[in-house]
Short mmCIF file of C-alpha atoms in Angstrom, two decimals:
data_model
loop_
_atom_site.label_atom_id
_atom_site.label_comp_id
_atom_site.label_asym_id
_atom_site.label_seq_id
_atom_site.Cartn_x
_atom_site.Cartn_y
_atom_site.Cartn_z
CA MET A 5 2.22 -37.25 -18.58
CA ASN A 6 3.15 -40.34 -16.06
CA LEU A 7 -0.07 -41.98 -14.82
CA PHE A 8 1.30 -42.64 -11.81
CA LYS A 9 2.36 -38.86 -11.09
CA LEU A 10 -1.71 -38.35 -11.91
CA ILE A 11 -1.96 -40.58 -9.22
CA VAL A 12 0.33 -39.67 -6.71
CA THR A 13 -0.37 -35.87 -6.91
CA PHE A 14 -4.40 -36.77 -7.07
CA PHE A 15 -4.40 -35.04 -10.43
CA PHE A 16 -1.90 -33.02 -9.27
CA ILE A 17 -2.47 -31.54 -6.24
CA GLY A 18 -0.27 -32.20 -5.01
CA ASN A 19 1.72 -29.86 -6.85
CA VAL A 20 0.58 -26.74 -5.36
CA LYS A 21 2.93 -24.88 -3.30
CA ILE A 22 1.27 -24.43 0.28
CA ALA A 23 -0.34 -26.76 2.32
CA PRO A 24 -0.92 -29.31 -0.98
CA GLY A 25 -1.80 -32.45 1.70
CA THR A 26 -4.86 -30.48 3.52
CA ILE A 27 -5.55 -28.81 -0.07
CA ALA A 28 -5.95 -32.41 -0.82
CA SER A 29 -8.42 -33.30 1.74
CA LEU A 30 -10.38 -30.40 1.65
CA ALA A 31 -10.95 -31.65 -2.11
CA THR A 32 -12.04 -35.12 -1.08
CA VAL A 33 -14.34 -33.60 1.33
CA VAL A 34 -16.01 -31.57 -1.38
CA ILE A 35 -15.93 -34.45 -4.10
CA PHE A 36 -17.67 -36.58 -1.08
CA TYR A 37 -20.16 -33.91 -0.08
CA ALA A 38 -21.02 -33.60 -3.43
CA PHE A 39 -21.38 -37.61 -4.06
CA SER A 40 -22.23 -38.43 -0.25
CA LYS A 41 -26.55 -39.14 -2.17
CA TYR A 42 -25.46 -42.17 -4.26
CA PHE A 43 -22.85 -43.48 -1.72
CA TYR A 44 -23.65 -46.29 0.66
CA VAL A 45 -21.79 -47.22 3.52
CA PHE A 46 -20.66 -50.46 1.83
CA THR A 47 -19.49 -48.80 -1.69
CA PHE A 48 -17.93 -45.94 -0.42
CA MET A 49 -15.92 -48.53 1.64
CA LEU A 50 -15.27 -50.34 -1.62
CA VAL A 51 -14.36 -47.21 -3.41
CA ILE A 52 -11.57 -46.71 -0.91
CA SER A 53 -10.03 -50.73 -0.60
CA ALA A 54 -9.52 -49.88 -4.61
CA ILE A 55 -7.74 -46.25 -4.27
CA ILE A 56 -6.03 -48.26 -0.99
CA LEU A 57 -4.65 -51.15 -3.48
CA LEU A 58 -3.91 -48.70 -6.75
CA SER A 59 -2.17 -46.03 -4.15
CA PHE A 60 0.09 -48.93 -3.23
CA VAL A 61 0.85 -49.29 -6.34
CA ALA A 62 1.47 -46.23 -7.67
CA VAL A 63 3.06 -44.48 -5.22
CA SER A 64 6.15 -47.81 -5.06
CA TYR A 65 6.31 -47.14 -8.47
CA TYR A 66 6.48 -43.26 -8.64
CA THR A 67 9.01 -43.64 -5.33
CA SER A 68 10.91 -46.16 -7.16
CA ASP A 69 14.29 -44.29 -7.20
CA LEU A 70 13.61 -41.74 -4.79
CA SER A 71 15.57 -41.99 -1.14
CA GLU A 72 13.06 -40.31 0.92
CA LYS A 73 9.61 -41.91 0.13
CA ASP A 74 7.34 -39.31 1.50
CA LYS A 75 7.44 -36.39 -1.07
CA SER A 76 4.25 -33.21 -0.39
CA GLU A 77 2.94 -33.73 -3.77
CA ILE A 78 2.40 -37.20 -2.85
CA VAL A 79 -1.49 -36.01 -1.74
CA ILE A 80 -2.84 -39.82 -2.55
CA ASP A 81 -2.84 -40.47 0.62
CA GLU A 82 -4.23 -37.76 2.18
CA VAL A 83 -7.06 -38.51 0.23
CA ILE A 84 -7.33 -42.08 1.98
CA GLY A 85 -7.15 -41.03 4.92
CA GLN A 86 -9.78 -38.39 4.60
CA SER A 87 -12.21 -40.66 2.81
CA ILE A 88 -11.84 -42.90 6.45
CA ALA A 89 -12.68 -40.08 8.00
CA LEU A 90 -15.88 -39.49 6.45
CA LEU A 91 -17.10 -43.01 6.50
CA PRO A 92 -19.02 -42.80 9.73
CA LEU A 93 -21.18 -39.74 8.19
CA LEU A 94 -22.33 -42.07 6.03
CA ILE A 95 -22.77 -44.98 8.81
CA PHE A 96 -24.72 -42.52 11.31
CA GLU A 97 -26.65 -40.75 8.56
CA GLU A 98 -27.87 -43.37 6.54
CA THR A 99 -31.42 -41.93 6.29
CA THR A 100 -29.81 -38.30 5.72
CA LEU A 101 -26.97 -37.00 3.56
CA PRO A 102 -24.41 -35.19 5.12
CA LYS A 103 -24.08 -31.55 6.66
CA PHE A 104 -21.54 -30.14 5.49
CA PHE A 105 -20.32 -28.28 8.85
CA MET A 106 -19.57 -32.54 9.95
CA CYS A 107 -17.73 -32.88 6.75
CA ILE A 108 -15.59 -30.29 7.62
CA ILE A 109 -15.36 -31.15 11.55
CA SER A 110 -14.22 -34.60 9.84
CA LEU A 111 -11.30 -32.56 7.75
CA LEU A 112 -10.55 -30.68 11.09
CA PHE A 113 -10.23 -33.89 12.55
CA PHE A 114 -8.29 -35.92 9.91
CA ARG A 115 -5.16 -32.83 9.36
CA PHE A 116 -5.10 -32.49 13.43
CA PHE A 117 -3.64 -35.91 13.54
CA ASP A 118 -1.96 -36.42 9.78
CA VAL A 119 -0.07 -33.02 11.46
CA ILE A 120 0.69 -33.63 15.25
CA LYS A 121 0.88 -38.33 14.66
CA PRO A 122 0.30 -39.00 17.92
CA PHE A 123 1.67 -42.64 18.41
CA PRO A 124 1.30 -45.15 16.51
CA ILE A 125 1.37 -42.82 13.62
CA SER A 126 4.06 -41.13 14.70
CA LYS A 127 6.50 -44.68 14.19
CA ILE A 128 4.82 -45.35 11.08
CA ASP A 129 6.08 -41.79 9.89
CA LYS A 130 8.95 -42.71 10.42
CA MET A 131 9.23 -45.59 8.08
CA ASN A 132 10.83 -44.56 4.41
CA SER A 133 8.58 -46.84 2.30
CA THR A 134 5.40 -47.12 0.75
CA PHE A 135 3.97 -48.56 3.44
CA GLY A 136 4.85 -45.78 5.85
CA VAL A 137 4.25 -43.24 3.30
CA ILE A 138 0.07 -44.32 3.03
CA PHE A 139 0.17 -45.80 6.64
CA ASP A 140 0.28 -43.28 8.22
CA ASP A 141 -2.84 -41.50 6.79
CA ILE A 142 -4.89 -44.57 7.04
CA LEU A 143 -4.01 -44.32 11.10
CA ALA A 144 -4.95 -40.75 11.17
CA GLY A 145 -8.00 -41.28 9.42
CA ILE A 146 -8.88 -44.55 12.01
CA PHE A 147 -8.52 -41.51 14.38
CA ALA A 148 -10.14 -38.65 13.47
CA ALA A 149 -13.70 -41.26 11.51
CA LEU A 150 -13.30 -42.77 15.85
CA SER A 151 -13.26 -38.81 16.51
CA LEU A 152 -16.24 -38.10 14.36
CA THR A 153 -18.35 -41.26 15.79
CA PHE A 154 -17.74 -39.90 19.29
CA VAL A 155 -19.35 -36.65 18.76
CA LEU A 156 -22.01 -38.02 16.26
CA MET A 157 -23.26 -40.47 19.41
CA PHE A 158 -23.19 -37.11 21.21
#
């Protein structure tokens, strides 16, 4: 088994034939919800940062011989983006655990921005590089996090 394939496919979720990115995002939401009581904002940010660094290495290695870098089986970028989109739940609900409903709202916001790809996400998505593969989902996660923040504030 190739360790880089395990990472970029997020434990082979990326090999699913239908909607692997959405399934990886949903898996991220479920994992977050299950373990959110153990996370503080800072530790969750450290986990996201570590996954980003690991992903840059894994995606770069995995796609080194491929002409198209953003293959559908690469879903670790969705895990990163969805994790960023969930971050406001820890920031705004430090004293209570995140509600599953709000986790689903986060998922919907992230998938919206990841699929629609408004500017500048669309520009980054067109890059055929490891940076483009990962950073467009980071931006979609930031857009989703800002949208969720707006919802949580009102």
